[in-house]
PDB file of N, CA and C in Angstrom:
ATOM      1  N   UNK Q   1      10.434 -14.379 -11.853  1.00  0.00           N
ATOM      2  CA  UNK Q   1      11.605 -13.862 -11.807  1.00  0.00           C
ATOM      3  C   UNK Q   1      11.340 -13.875 -10.155  1.00  0.00           C
ATOM      4  N   UNK Q   2      12.364 -15.437  -9.266  1.00  0.00           N
ATOM      5  CA  UNK Q   2      11.907 -15.308  -7.797  1.00  0.00           C
ATOM      6  C   UNK Q   2      13.550 -15.031  -7.484  1.00  0.00           C
ATOM      7  N   UNK Q   3      12.982 -13.848  -6.806  1.00  0.00           N
ATOM      8  CA  UNK Q   3      14.545 -13.805  -5.567  1.00  0.00           C
ATOM      9  C   UNK Q   3      14.255 -14.914  -4.126  1.00  0.00           C
ATOM     10  N   UNK Q   4      15.581 -15.191  -4.185  1.00  0.00           N
ATOM     11  CA  UNK Q   4      16.318 -16.132  -3.200  1.00  0.00           C
ATOM     12  C   UNK Q   4      15.286 -17.921  -3.822  1.00  0.00           C
ATOM     13  N   UNK Q   5      14.821 -17.887  -4.690  1.00  0.00           N
ATOM     14  CA  UNK Q   5      13.873 -19.171  -5.094  1.00  0.00           C
ATOM     15  C   UNK Q   5      12.328 -18.987  -4.502  1.00  0.00           C
ATOM     16  N   UNK Q   6      12.078 -17.920  -3.515  1.00  0.00           N
ATOM     17  CA  UNK Q   6      10.860 -17.997  -3.168  1.00  0.00           C
ATOM     18  C   UNK Q   6       9.716 -16.705  -3.036  1.00  0.00           C
ATOM     19  N   UNK Q   7      10.158 -15.837  -3.550  1.00  0.00           N
ATOM     20  CA  UNK Q   7       9.432 -14.305  -3.816  1.00  0.00           C
ATOM     21  C   UNK Q   7       9.838 -13.779  -4.525  1.00  0.00           C
ATOM     22  N   UNK Q   8       8.139 -14.428  -5.151  1.00  0.00           N
ATOM     23  CA  UNK Q   8       7.707 -13.739  -6.603  1.00  0.00           C
ATOM     24  C   UNK Q   8       7.746 -12.254  -6.508  1.00  0.00           C
ATOM     25  N   UNK Q   9       8.898 -12.075  -7.297  1.00  0.00           N
ATOM     26  CA  UNK Q   9       8.268 -10.211  -7.593  1.00  0.00           C
ATOM     27  C   UNK Q   9       7.250  -9.755  -7.788  1.00  0.00           C
ATOM     28  N   UNK Q  10       7.075 -10.330  -8.946  1.00  0.00           N
ATOM     29  CA  UNK Q  10       6.293 -10.384  -9.801  1.00  0.00           C
ATOM     30  C   UNK Q  10       5.233 -10.485  -9.284  1.00  0.00           C
ATOM     31  N   UNK Q  11       4.558 -10.971  -8.498  1.00  0.00           N
ATOM     32  CA  UNK Q  11       3.041 -11.370  -8.142  1.00  0.00           C
ATOM     33  C   UNK Q  11       2.780 -10.449  -6.310  1.00  0.00           C
ATOM     34  N   UNK Q  12       3.814 -10.065  -5.903  1.00  0.00           N
ATOM     35  CA  UNK Q  12       4.040 -10.082  -4.567  1.00  0.00           C
ATOM     36  C   UNK Q  12       3.311  -7.928  -4.661  1.00  0.00           C
ATOM     37  N   UNK Q  13       2.610  -7.627  -3.927  1.00  0.00           N
ATOM     38  CA  UNK Q  13       2.491  -6.220  -3.827  1.00  0.00           C
ATOM     39  C   UNK Q  13       3.490  -5.628  -2.775  1.00  0.00           C
ATOM     40  N   UNK Q  14       4.292  -4.437  -3.606  1.00  0.00           N
ATOM     41  CA  UNK Q  14       5.271  -3.763  -3.310  1.00  0.00           C
ATOM     42  C   UNK Q  14       6.768  -4.806  -2.734  1.00  0.00           C
ATOM     43  N   UNK Q  15       6.855  -5.520  -3.296  1.00  0.00           N
ATOM     44  CA  UNK Q  15       8.470  -6.155  -3.671  1.00  0.00           C
ATOM     45  C   UNK Q  15       9.191  -5.880  -4.225  1.00  0.00           C
ATOM     46  N   UNK Q  16       9.317  -5.466  -5.958  1.00  0.00           N
ATOM     47  CA  UNK Q  16       9.932  -4.549  -6.102  1.00  0.00           C
ATOM     48  C   UNK Q  16       9.816  -3.478  -5.891  1.00  0.00           C
ATOM     49  N   UNK Q  17       9.194  -2.818  -5.213  1.00  0.00           N
ATOM     50  CA  UNK Q  17       9.296  -1.185  -5.181  1.00  0.00           C
ATOM     51  C   UNK Q  17      10.442  -1.230  -3.800  1.00  0.00           C
ATOM     52  N   UNK Q  18      10.270  -2.581  -3.609  1.00  0.00           N
ATOM     53  CA  UNK Q  18      11.116  -2.313  -1.640  1.00  0.00           C
ATOM     54  C   UNK Q  18      12.304  -2.550  -2.310  1.00  0.00           C
ATOM     55  N   UNK Q  19      12.811  -3.567  -2.850  1.00  0.00           N
ATOM     56  CA  UNK Q  19      14.123  -3.969  -3.288  1.00  0.00           C
ATOM     57  C   UNK Q  19      14.880  -2.334  -4.412  1.00  0.00           C
ATOM     58  N   UNK Q  20      13.600  -1.838  -4.692  1.00  0.00           N
ATOM     59  CA  UNK Q  20      14.797  -0.998  -5.576  1.00  0.00           C
ATOM     60  C   UNK Q  20      14.982   0.478  -4.767  1.00  0.00           C
ATOM     61  N   UNK Q  21      14.146   0.502  -3.784  1.00  0.00           N
ATOM     62  CA  UNK Q  21      14.124   1.623  -2.956  1.00  0.00           C
ATOM     63  C   UNK Q  21      15.135   1.250  -1.843  1.00  0.00           C
ATOM     64  N   UNK Q  22      15.428   0.070  -1.298  1.00  0.00           N
ATOM     65  CA  UNK Q  22      16.622  -0.611  -0.370  1.00  0.00           C
ATOM     66  C   UNK Q  22      18.515  -0.233  -1.293  1.00  0.00           C
ATOM     67  N   UNK Q  23      18.309  -0.841  -2.858  1.00  0.00           N
ATOM     68  CA  UNK Q  23      19.444  -0.886  -3.178  1.00  0.00           C
ATOM     69  C   UNK Q  23      19.690   0.342  -3.339  1.00  0.00           C
ATOM     70  N   UNK Q  24      18.817   1.497  -3.956  1.00  0.00           N
ATOM     71  CA  UNK Q  24      19.056   3.458  -3.628  1.00  0.00           C
ATOM     72  C   UNK Q  24      19.649   3.448  -2.249  1.00  0.00           C
ATOM     73  N   UNK Q  25      18.695   3.183  -1.434  1.00  0.00           N
ATOM     74  CA  UNK Q  25      19.078   3.595  -0.121  1.00  0.00           C
ATOM     75  C   UNK Q  25      20.577   3.198   0.556  1.00  0.00           C
ATOM     76  N   UNK Q  26      21.003   1.329  -0.004  1.00  0.00           N
ATOM     77  CA  UNK Q  26      21.889   0.871  -0.154  1.00  0.00           C
ATOM     78  C   UNK Q  26      23.533   1.614  -0.439  1.00  0.00           C
ATOM     79  N   UNK Q  27      22.910   2.251  -1.667  1.00  0.00           N
ATOM     80  CA  UNK Q  27      24.015   2.769  -2.633  1.00  0.00           C
ATOM     81  C   UNK Q  27      24.750   3.750  -1.620  1.00  0.00           C
ATOM     82  N   UNK Q  28      23.329   5.052  -1.093  1.00  0.00           N
ATOM     83  CA  UNK Q  28      23.892   6.140  -0.580  1.00  0.00           C
ATOM     84  C   UNK Q  28      23.706   6.574   0.666  1.00  0.00           C
ATOM     85  N   UNK Q  29      23.753   5.273   1.596  1.00  0.00           N
ATOM     86  CA  UNK Q  29      24.224   5.284   3.079  1.00  0.00           C
ATOM     87  C   UNK Q  29      25.922   4.911   2.605  1.00  0.00           C
ATOM     88  N   UNK Q  30      25.836   3.533   1.632  1.00  0.00           N
ATOM     89  CA  UNK Q  30      27.361   2.773   1.927  1.00  0.00           C
ATOM     90  C   UNK Q  30      28.434   4.137   0.729  1.00  0.00           C
ATOM     91  N   UNK Q  31      27.933   5.413  -0.134  1.00  0.00           N
ATOM     92  CA  UNK Q  31      28.378   5.979  -0.483  1.00  0.00           C
ATOM     93  C   UNK Q  31      29.335   7.372   0.116  1.00  0.00           C
ATOM     94  N   UNK Q  32      27.793   7.729   1.292  1.00  0.00           N
ATOM     95  CA  UNK Q  32      27.589   8.615   1.941  1.00  0.00           C
ATOM     96  C   UNK Q  32      29.252   8.823   3.389  1.00  0.00           C
ATOM     97  N   UNK Q  33      28.345   7.029   3.713  1.00  0.00           N
ATOM     98  CA  UNK Q  33      29.632   6.827   4.895  1.00  0.00           C
ATOM     99  C   UNK Q  33      31.609   6.681   4.232  1.00  0.00           C
ATOM    100  N   UNK Q  34      31.144   5.815   3.112  1.00  0.00           N
ATOM    101  CA  UNK Q  34      32.798   6.108   2.394  1.00  0.00           C
ATOM    102  C   UNK Q  34      33.055   7.826   2.189  1.00  0.00           C
ATOM    103  N   UNK Q  35      32.340   8.081   1.822  1.00  0.00           N
ATOM    104  CA  UNK Q  35      33.288  10.065   1.805  1.00  0.00           C
ATOM    105  C   UNK Q  35      33.485  10.550   2.941  1.00  0.00           C
ATOM    106  N   UNK Q  36      32.306  10.356   3.803  1.00  0.00           N
ATOM    107  CA  UNK Q  36      32.810  10.747   5.063  1.00  0.00           C
ATOM    108  C   UNK Q  36      34.090   9.875   6.065  1.00  0.00           C
ATOM    109  N   UNK Q  37      34.396   8.996   5.862  1.00  0.00           N
ATOM    110  CA  UNK Q  37      35.204   7.367   6.731  1.00  0.00           C
ATOM    111  C   UNK Q  37      37.098   7.507   5.870  1.00  0.00           C
ATOM    112  N   UNK Q  38      36.580   7.646   4.469  1.00  0.00           N
ATOM    113  CA  UNK Q  38      37.193   6.478   3.623  1.00  0.00           C
ATOM    114  C   UNK Q  38      37.599   5.120   4.120  1.00  0.00           C
ATOM    115  N   UNK Q  39      36.423   4.906   4.564  1.00  0.00           N
ATOM    116  CA  UNK Q  39      37.080   3.340   5.223  1.00  0.00           C
ATOM    117  C   UNK Q  39      35.417   1.984   4.696  1.00  0.00           C
ATOM    118  N   UNK Q  40      36.579   1.524   3.486  1.00  0.00           N
ATOM    119  CA  UNK Q  40      35.816   0.172   2.687  1.00  0.00           C
ATOM    120  C   UNK Q  40      34.845  -0.598   3.137  1.00  0.00           C
ATOM    121  N   UNK Q  41      35.862  -1.266   4.172  1.00  0.00           N
ATOM    122  CA  UNK Q  41      35.268  -2.124   4.627  1.00  0.00           C
ATOM    123  C   UNK Q  41      34.116  -1.845   5.452  1.00  0.00           C
ATOM    124  N   UNK Q  42      34.072  -0.757   6.040  1.00  0.00           N
ATOM    125  CA  UNK Q  42      32.607  -0.688   6.878  1.00  0.00           C
ATOM    126  C   UNK Q  42      31.978   0.066   5.981  1.00  0.00           C
ATOM    127  N   UNK Q  43      32.198   0.972   4.979  1.00  0.00           N
ATOM    128  CA  UNK Q  43      31.279   1.319   4.475  1.00  0.00           C
ATOM    129  C   UNK Q  43      30.331   0.103   3.651  1.00  0.00           C
ATOM    130  N   UNK Q  44      30.802  -0.268   2.895  1.00  0.00           N
ATOM    131  CA  UNK Q  44      30.432  -2.443   2.402  1.00  0.00           C
ATOM    132  C   UNK Q  44      29.331  -2.117   4.174  1.00  0.00           C
ATOM    133  N   UNK Q  45      29.112  -2.353   5.328  1.00  0.00           N
ATOM    134  CA  UNK Q  45      28.899  -3.078   6.316  1.00  0.00           C
ATOM    135  C   UNK Q  45      27.573  -1.906   6.340  1.00  0.00           C
ATOM    136  N   UNK Q  46      27.578  -0.697   6.641  1.00  0.00           N
ATOM    137  CA  UNK Q  46      27.206   0.624   6.467  1.00  0.00           C
ATOM    138  C   UNK Q  46      25.932   0.038   5.195  1.00  0.00           C
ATOM    139  N   UNK Q  47      26.487  -0.612   3.865  1.00  0.00           N
ATOM    140  CA  UNK Q  47      25.502  -0.199   2.913  1.00  0.00           C
ATOM    141  C   UNK Q  47      24.666  -1.209   2.685  1.00  0.00           C
ATOM    142  N   UNK Q  48      25.105  -2.332   3.416  1.00  0.00           N
ATOM    143  CA  UNK Q  48      23.763  -3.435   3.696  1.00  0.00           C
ATOM    144  C   UNK Q  48      22.843  -3.377   4.940  1.00  0.00           C
ATOM    145  N   UNK Q  49      23.070  -2.387   6.356  1.00  0.00           N
ATOM    146  CA  UNK Q  49      21.680  -2.273   6.500  1.00  0.00           C
ATOM    147  C   UNK Q  49      21.932  -1.238   6.434  1.00  0.00           C
ATOM    148  N   UNK Q  50      21.972  -0.277   5.156  1.00  0.00           N
ATOM    149  CA  UNK Q  50      21.105   0.730   4.432  1.00  0.00           C
ATOM    150  C   UNK Q  50      19.961   0.115   4.140  1.00  0.00           C
ATOM    151  N   UNK Q  51      20.418  -1.234   3.247  1.00  0.00           N
ATOM    152  CA  UNK Q  51      20.012  -1.754   1.754  1.00  0.00           C
ATOM    153  C   UNK Q  51      18.580  -2.786   2.876  1.00  0.00           C
ATOM    154  N   UNK Q  52      18.681  -2.936   4.535  1.00  0.00           N
ATOM    155  CA  UNK Q  52      17.872  -3.778   5.204  1.00  0.00           C
ATOM    156  C   UNK Q  52      17.211  -2.831   5.811  1.00  0.00           C
ATOM    157  N   UNK Q  53      17.617  -1.984   6.130  1.00  0.00           N
ATOM    158  CA  UNK Q  53      16.189  -0.587   6.538  1.00  0.00           C
ATOM    159  C   UNK Q  53      15.410  -0.020   5.911  1.00  0.00           C
ATOM    160  N   UNK Q  54      16.178   0.370   4.364  1.00  0.00           N
ATOM    161  CA  UNK Q  54      15.430   1.233   3.630  1.00  0.00           C
ATOM    162  C   UNK Q  54      14.367   0.403   2.982  1.00  0.00           C
ATOM    163  N   UNK Q  55      15.051  -0.900   2.729  1.00  0.00           N
ATOM    164  CA  UNK Q  55      13.651  -1.884   2.229  1.00  0.00           C
ATOM    165  C   UNK Q  55      12.755  -2.978   2.891  1.00  0.00           C
ATOM    166  N   UNK Q  56      13.614  -2.709   4.461  1.00  0.00           N
ATOM    167  CA  UNK Q  56      12.318  -3.185   5.495  1.00  0.00           C
ATOM    168  C   UNK Q  56      11.020  -1.517   5.231  1.00  0.00           C
ATOM    169  N   UNK Q  57      11.624  -0.295   5.781  1.00  0.00           N
ATOM    170  CA  UNK Q  57      10.644   0.739   6.031  1.00  0.00           C
ATOM    171  C   UNK Q  57       9.934   0.770   4.626  1.00  0.00           C
ATOM    172  N   UNK Q  58      10.139   0.682   3.601  1.00  0.00           N
ATOM    173  CA  UNK Q  58       9.083   0.874   2.619  1.00  0.00           C
ATOM    174  C   UNK Q  58       8.212  -0.418   2.280  1.00  0.00           C
ATOM    175  N   UNK Q  59       8.784  -1.384   3.129  1.00  0.00           N
ATOM    176  CA  UNK Q  59       7.902  -2.658   2.905  1.00  0.00           C
ATOM    177  C   UNK Q  59       7.077  -2.106   3.622  1.00  0.00           C
ATOM    178  N   UNK Q  60       6.724  -2.436   4.956  1.00  0.00           N
ATOM    179  CA  UNK Q  60       5.987  -1.329   5.910  1.00  0.00           C
ATOM    180  C   UNK Q  60       4.764  -0.439   5.335  1.00  0.00           C
ATOM    181  N   UNK Q  61       5.478   0.456   5.101  1.00  0.00           N
ATOM    182  CA  UNK Q  61       5.276   1.714   4.484  1.00  0.00           C
ATOM    183  C   UNK Q  61       3.790   1.593   3.709  1.00  0.00           C
ATOM    184  N   UNK Q  62       4.978   0.934   2.531  1.00  0.00           N
ATOM    185  CA  UNK Q  62       3.690   0.405   1.181  1.00  0.00           C
ATOM    186  C   UNK Q  62       2.892  -0.819   1.702  1.00  0.00           C
ATOM    187  N   UNK Q  63       2.358  -1.430   2.212  1.00  0.00           N
ATOM    188  CA  UNK Q  63       1.716  -2.348   2.574  1.00  0.00           C
ATOM    189  C   UNK Q  63       0.809  -2.368   3.115  1.00  0.00           C
ATOM    190  N   UNK Q  64       0.946  -1.262   4.550  1.00  0.00           N
ATOM    191  CA  UNK Q  64       0.040  -0.375   4.984  1.00  0.00           C
ATOM    192  C   UNK Q  64      -1.089   0.721   3.938  1.00  0.00           C
ATOM    193  N   UNK Q  65      -0.327   0.997   2.700  1.00  0.00           N
ATOM    194  CA  UNK Q  65      -1.208   2.190   2.307  1.00  0.00           C
ATOM    195  C   UNK Q  65      -2.402   0.911   0.990  1.00  0.00           C
ATOM    196  N   UNK Q  66      -1.165  -0.195   1.176  1.00  0.00           N
ATOM    197  CA  UNK Q  66      -2.325  -1.366   0.268  1.00  0.00           C
ATOM    198  C   UNK Q  66      -3.159  -1.861   1.059  1.00  0.00           C
ATOM    199  N   UNK Q  67      -3.100  -1.788   2.611  1.00  0.00           N
ATOM    200  CA  UNK Q  67      -4.392  -2.280   3.207  1.00  0.00           C
ATOM    201  C   UNK Q  67      -5.438  -1.378   3.806  1.00  0.00           C
ATOM    202  N   UNK Q  68      -5.104  -0.197   3.779  1.00  0.00           N
ATOM    203  CA  UNK Q  68      -5.765   0.820   3.110  1.00  0.00           C
ATOM    204  C   UNK Q  68      -6.794   1.035   2.082  1.00  0.00           C
ATOM    205  N   UNK Q  69      -5.911   0.975   0.948  1.00  0.00           N
ATOM    206  CA  UNK Q  69      -6.500   1.006  -0.384  1.00  0.00           C
ATOM    207  C   UNK Q  69      -8.147  -0.234  -0.812  1.00  0.00           C
ATOM    208  N   UNK Q  70      -7.050  -1.152  -0.322  1.00  0.00           N
ATOM    209  CA  UNK Q  70      -7.736  -2.911  -0.230  1.00  0.00           C
ATOM    210  C   UNK Q  70      -9.268  -2.331   0.784  1.00  0.00           C
ATOM    211  N   UNK Q  71      -9.250  -1.853   2.170  1.00  0.00           N
ATOM    212  CA  UNK Q  71     -10.506  -1.231   2.501  1.00  0.00           C
ATOM    213  C   UNK Q  71     -11.318  -0.745   2.144  1.00  0.00           C
ATOM    214  N   UNK Q  72     -10.535   0.498   1.956  1.00  0.00           N
ATOM    215  CA  UNK Q  72     -10.997   1.748   0.325  1.00  0.00           C
ATOM    216  C   UNK Q  72     -12.284   1.419  -0.568  1.00  0.00           C
ATOM    217  N   UNK Q  73     -11.362   0.201  -1.244  1.00  0.00           N
ATOM    218  CA  UNK Q  73     -11.956  -0.368  -2.061  1.00  0.00           C
ATOM    219  C   UNK Q  73     -13.143  -1.443  -1.344  1.00  0.00           C
ATOM    220  N   UNK Q  74     -13.248  -2.646  -0.859  1.00  0.00           N
ATOM    221  CA  UNK Q  74     -14.447  -3.210  -0.140  1.00  0.00           C
ATOM    222  C   UNK Q  74     -15.568  -1.444   0.353  1.00  0.00           C
ATOM    223  N   UNK Q  75     -15.180  -1.439   1.116  1.00  0.00           N
ATOM    224  CA  UNK Q  75     -16.325  -0.193   1.452  1.00  0.00           C
ATOM    225  C   UNK Q  75     -16.869   0.366  -0.300  1.00  0.00           C
ATOM    226  N   UNK Q  76     -16.201   0.672  -0.577  1.00  0.00           N
ATOM    227  CA  UNK Q  76     -16.915   1.795  -2.118  1.00  0.00           C
ATOM    228  C   UNK Q  76     -17.884   0.687  -2.709  1.00  0.00           C
ATOM    229  N   UNK Q  77     -17.178  -0.980  -2.754  1.00  0.00           N
ATOM    230  CA  UNK Q  77     -18.174  -1.427  -3.316  1.00  0.00           C
ATOM    231  C   UNK Q  77     -19.111  -2.399  -2.665  1.00  0.00           C
ATOM    232  N   UNK Q  78     -19.709  -2.588  -1.721  1.00  0.00           N
ATOM    233  CA  UNK Q  78     -20.003  -2.755  -0.929  1.00  0.00           C
ATOM    234  C   UNK Q  78     -21.230  -1.887  -0.805  1.00  0.00           C
ATOM    235  N   UNK Q  79     -20.446  -0.070  -0.798  1.00  0.00           N
ATOM    236  CA  UNK Q  79     -22.111   1.203  -1.198  1.00  0.00           C
ATOM    237  C   UNK Q  79     -22.718   0.941  -2.044  1.00  0.00           C
ATOM    238  N   UNK Q  80     -22.379   0.970  -3.195  1.00  0.00           N
ATOM    239  CA  UNK Q  80     -22.602   0.539  -4.960  1.00  0.00           C
ATOM    240  C   UNK Q  80     -23.799  -0.931  -4.844  1.00  0.00           C
ATOM    241  N   UNK Q  81     -23.323  -1.718  -3.603  1.00  0.00           N
ATOM    242  CA  UNK Q  81     -23.784  -2.777  -4.144  1.00  0.00           C
ATOM    243  C   UNK Q  81     -25.132  -2.769  -3.254  1.00  0.00           C
ATOM    244  N   UNK Q  82     -25.025  -2.016  -2.399  1.00  0.00           N
ATOM    245  CA  UNK Q  82     -25.787  -1.309  -1.732  1.00  0.00           C
ATOM    246  C   UNK Q  82     -26.658  -0.121  -2.234  1.00  0.00           C
ATOM    247  N   UNK Q  83     -26.508   0.432  -2.611  1.00  0.00           N
ATOM    248  CA  UNK Q  83     -27.623   1.364  -3.808  1.00  0.00           C
ATOM    249  C   UNK Q  83     -28.167   0.472  -4.791  1.00  0.00           C
ATOM    250  N   UNK Q  84     -27.635  -0.546  -5.349  1.00  0.00           N
ATOM    251  CA  UNK Q  84     -28.470  -0.776  -6.650  1.00  0.00           C
ATOM    252  C   UNK Q  84     -29.566  -1.485  -5.935  1.00  0.00           C
ATOM    253  N   UNK Q  85     -29.369  -2.041  -4.479  1.00  0.00           N
ATOM    254  CA  UNK Q  85     -30.099  -2.800  -3.606  1.00  0.00           C
ATOM    255  C   UNK Q  85     -31.594  -2.160  -3.784  1.00  0.00           C
ATOM    256  N   UNK Q  86     -31.252  -0.934  -2.658  1.00  0.00           N
ATOM    257  CA  UNK Q  86     -32.261   0.302  -1.778  1.00  0.00           C
ATOM    258  C   UNK Q  86     -32.523   1.133  -2.968  1.00  0.00           C
ATOM    259  N   UNK Q  87     -32.042   1.370  -4.667  1.00  0.00           N
ATOM    260  CA  UNK Q  87     -32.337   3.205  -5.015  1.00  0.00           C
ATOM    261  C   UNK Q  87     -33.811   2.277  -5.215  1.00  0.00           C
ATOM    262  N   UNK Q  88     -34.594   3.803  -4.830  1.00  0.00           N
ATOM    263  CA  UNK Q  88     -35.998   3.487  -5.346  1.00  0.00           C
ATOM    264  C   UNK Q  88     -36.755   2.689  -4.514  1.00  0.00           C
ATOM    265  N   UNK Q  89     -36.301   2.299  -3.740  1.00  0.00           N
ATOM    266  CA  UNK Q  89     -36.923   2.411  -2.525  1.00  0.00           C
ATOM    267  C   UNK Q  89     -37.795   2.577  -1.073  1.00  0.00           C
ATOM    268  N   UNK Q  90     -38.442   2.106  -0.526  1.00  0.00           N
ATOM    269  CA  UNK Q  90     -38.834   3.724   0.870  1.00  0.00           C
ATOM    270  C   UNK Q  90     -37.786   3.167   1.867  1.00  0.00           C
ATOM    271  N   UNK Q  91     -36.540   2.675   2.063  1.00  0.00           N
ATOM    272  CA  UNK Q  91     -35.514   2.476   2.085  1.00  0.00           C
ATOM    273  C   UNK Q  91     -33.855   3.326   1.741  1.00  0.00           C
ATOM    274  N   UNK Q  92     -34.173   3.933   0.454  1.00  0.00           N
ATOM    275  CA  UNK Q  92     -33.193   4.978  -0.299  1.00  0.00           C
ATOM    276  C   UNK Q  92     -32.537   5.879   0.445  1.00  0.00           C
ATOM    277  N   UNK Q  93     -31.567   5.638   1.013  1.00  0.00           N
ATOM    278  CA  UNK Q  93     -31.429   7.212   1.716  1.00  0.00           C
ATOM    279  C   UNK Q  93     -31.336   8.419   1.088  1.00  0.00           C
ATOM    280  N   UNK Q  94     -31.255   9.325   0.089  1.00  0.00           N
ATOM    281  CA  UNK Q  94     -31.276   9.943  -1.057  1.00  0.00           C
ATOM    282  C   UNK Q  94     -32.213   9.982  -1.183  1.00  0.00           C
ATOM    283  N   UNK Q  95     -33.297   9.191  -1.267  1.00  0.00           N
ATOM    284  CA  UNK Q  95     -34.879  10.093  -1.140  1.00  0.00           C
ATOM    285  C   UNK Q  95     -35.575  10.082   0.268  1.00  0.00           C
ATOM    286  N   UNK Q  96     -35.232  11.408   0.542  1.00  0.00           N
ATOM    287  CA  UNK Q  96     -36.150  11.642   1.568  1.00  0.00           C
ATOM    288  C   UNK Q  96     -36.792  12.166   1.517  1.00  0.00           C
ATOM    289  N   UNK Q  97     -37.963  11.172   2.197  1.00  0.00           N
ATOM    290  CA  UNK Q  97     -39.393  12.060   1.642  1.00  0.00           C
ATOM    291  C   UNK Q  97     -39.984  13.055   2.878  1.00  0.00           C
ATOM    292  N   UNK Q  98     -40.593  14.317   2.373  1.00  0.00           N
ATOM    293  CA  UNK Q  98     -40.931  15.704   3.395  1.00  0.00           C
ATOM    294  C   UNK Q  98     -42.706  14.404   3.803  1.00  0.00           C
ATOM    295  N   UNK Q  99     -42.926  15.392   4.354  1.00  0.00           N
ATOM    296  CA  UNK Q  99     -44.769  15.250   4.740  1.00  0.00           C
ATOM    297  C   UNK Q  99     -46.009  15.380   3.847  1.00  0.00           C
ATOM    298  N   UNK Q 100     -45.403  16.924   3.228  1.00  0.00           N
ATOM    299  CA  UNK Q 100     -46.022  16.979   2.121  1.00  0.00           C
ATOM    300  C   UNK Q 100     -46.725  15.608   0.926  1.00  0.00           C
ATOM    301  N   UNK Q 101     -45.355  14.831   0.771  1.00  0.00           N
ATOM    302  CA  UNK Q 101     -45.088  14.282  -0.225  1.00  0.00           C
ATOM    303  C   UNK Q 101     -45.716  12.432   0.399  1.00  0.00           C
ATOM    304  N   UNK Q 102     -45.506  11.998   1.681  1.00  0.00           N
ATOM    305  CA  UNK Q 102     -46.201  11.388   2.341  1.00  0.00           C
ATOM    306  C   UNK Q 102     -48.053  11.064   2.452  1.00  0.00           C
ATOM    307  N   UNK Q 103     -48.310  12.409   2.426  1.00  0.00           N
ATOM    308  CA  UNK Q 103     -49.483  12.869   2.258  1.00  0.00           C
ATOM    309  C   UNK Q 103     -49.824  13.001   1.279  1.00  0.00           C
ATOM    310  N   UNK Q 104     -49.740  13.241  -0.534  1.00  0.00           N
ATOM    311  CA  UNK Q 104     -49.979  12.808  -1.704  1.00  0.00           C
ATOM    312  C   UNK Q 104     -49.813  11.871  -1.517  1.00  0.00           C
ATOM    313  N   UNK Q 105     -48.754  10.531  -1.065  1.00  0.00           N
ATOM    314  CA  UNK Q 105     -49.307   9.263  -1.471  1.00  0.00           C
ATOM    315  C   UNK Q 105     -49.627   8.630  -1.436  1.00  0.00           C
TER     316      UNK Q 105
END
């Protein structure tokens, strides 16, 4: 499913959730403004503004968390690779040699 012909919602991270939260935000803001003022056209304007603000707000929040998650994954992947490389060698950080072990070797 492509939104507006260019945004592939299924493959873009955070796109689906942003649109869903934006629609909920639009409904809440529009309905809240209508209940407060009883002005239909102005409430629709507020609903569109609520959609844009909520969607963009959640988009940036989700993308920030997604970037942090990818950085953590990369760090863990590098750590696991280093663990496999250095395991059992003298460069292994978990293998602390004390003075007695060095003299016996």
